[in-house]
Amino acid sequence: AGDVAAGQAKAAVCAACHGADGIAVIPGYPNLKGQNEQYIVSSINAYKNKERTGGLAAVMQAQASMLSDADVANLAAYYASLK
Amino acid sequence: AGDVAAGQAKAAVCAACHGADGIAVIPGYPNLKGQNEQYIVSSINAYKNKERTGGLAAVMQAQASMLSDADVANLAAYYASLK
């Protein structure tokens, strides 16, 4: 499982759209607060692998391409930990 | 915007994976409780349009293919309404 504190540090960029507390600032974007850790990992990897396309997926493809596997695990642990 | 009561009725099938209360029964699946209505619409349509592939996306492609635009709107309204 990922490291919550490392994930929180890495989440500064994510917060621009997904909110400082994991509640999205724009209705078209998903809330991540309390989302399932395993699902967050698989969805970030789906963007990274370009298995999610269309609409705003290009934004997340670009962001995900800059994340290591450890970053993904840490971000997932962080957002899953928010209550 | 969608009709919450109609969405709740339609959500019986969704509940098998996403939970009766929108909290997924399997960690690999996303919670939908309180998710942004507009994001739910766009993500279901992404599955319907086969813009999400890989992993378990085939499951949602099949489910989404059976939903009308009204069904999608109603389901989104319902899950977004859960607190």
mmCIF file of C-alpha atoms in Angstrom, chain B residues 1-12 14 32 35-38 40-41 44-45 67-82:
data_model
loop_
_atom_site.group_PDB
_atom_site.id
_atom_site.type_symbol
_atom_site.label_atom_id
_atom_site.label_comp_id
_atom_site.label_asym_id
_atom_site.label_seq_id
_atom_site.Cartn_x
_atom_site.Cartn_y
_atom_site.Cartn_z
ATOM 1 C CA ALA B 1 -30.823 17.359 -14.543
ATOM 2 C CA GLY B 2 -31.930 13.795 -13.929
ATOM 3 C CA ASP B 3 -34.716 12.389 -11.808
ATOM 4 C CA VAL B 4 -33.435 10.998 -8.495
ATOM 5 C CA ALA B 5 -36.330 8.578 -7.928
ATOM 6 C CA ALA B 6 -36.105 7.177 -11.453
ATOM 7 C CA GLY B 7 -32.352 6.849 -11.016
ATOM 8 C CA GLN B 8 -32.773 4.964 -7.774
ATOM 9 C CA ALA B 9 -35.113 2.485 -9.475
ATOM 10 C CA LYS B 10 -32.664 1.997 -12.339
ATOM 11 C CA ALA B 11 -29.728 1.576 -9.937
ATOM 12 C CA ALA B 12 -30.761 -1.899 -8.788
ATOM 13 C CA CYS B 14 -25.549 -1.067 -10.446
ATOM 14 C CA LEU B 32 -20.380 6.509 -6.475
ATOM 15 C CA GLN B 35 -19.881 11.802 -6.831
ATOM 16 C CA ASN B 36 -20.347 14.847 -9.078
ATOM 17 C CA GLU B 37 -23.436 14.437 -11.249
ATOM 18 C CA GLN B 38 -21.788 15.851 -14.371
ATOM 19 C CA ILE B 40 -20.944 10.491 -13.606
ATOM 20 C CA VAL B 41 -22.708 11.371 -16.863
ATOM 21 C CA ILE B 44 -20.846 6.480 -18.185
ATOM 22 C CA ASN B 45 -20.908 7.981 -21.680
ATOM 23 C CA LEU B 67 -28.712 2.813 -20.817
ATOM 24 C CA SER B 68 -30.577 5.621 -22.587
ATOM 25 C CA ASP B 69 -29.461 9.222 -22.184
ATOM 26 C CA ALA B 70 -32.336 9.682 -19.725
ATOM 27 C CA ASP B 71 -31.242 6.629 -17.737
ATOM 28 C CA VAL B 72 -27.705 8.036 -17.518
ATOM 29 C CA ALA B 73 -28.975 11.419 -16.335
ATOM 30 C CA ASN B 74 -31.249 9.804 -13.745
ATOM 31 C CA LEU B 75 -28.543 7.505 -12.391
ATOM 32 C CA ALA B 76 -26.129 10.429 -12.108
ATOM 33 C CA ALA B 77 -28.708 12.494 -10.225
ATOM 34 C CA TYR B 78 -29.379 9.595 -7.880
ATOM 35 C CA TYR B 79 -25.762 8.819 -6.982
ATOM 36 C CA ALA B 80 -24.868 12.490 -6.669
ATOM 37 C CA SER B 81 -27.762 12.905 -4.237
ATOM 38 C CA LEU B 82 -26.454 10.295 -1.781
#
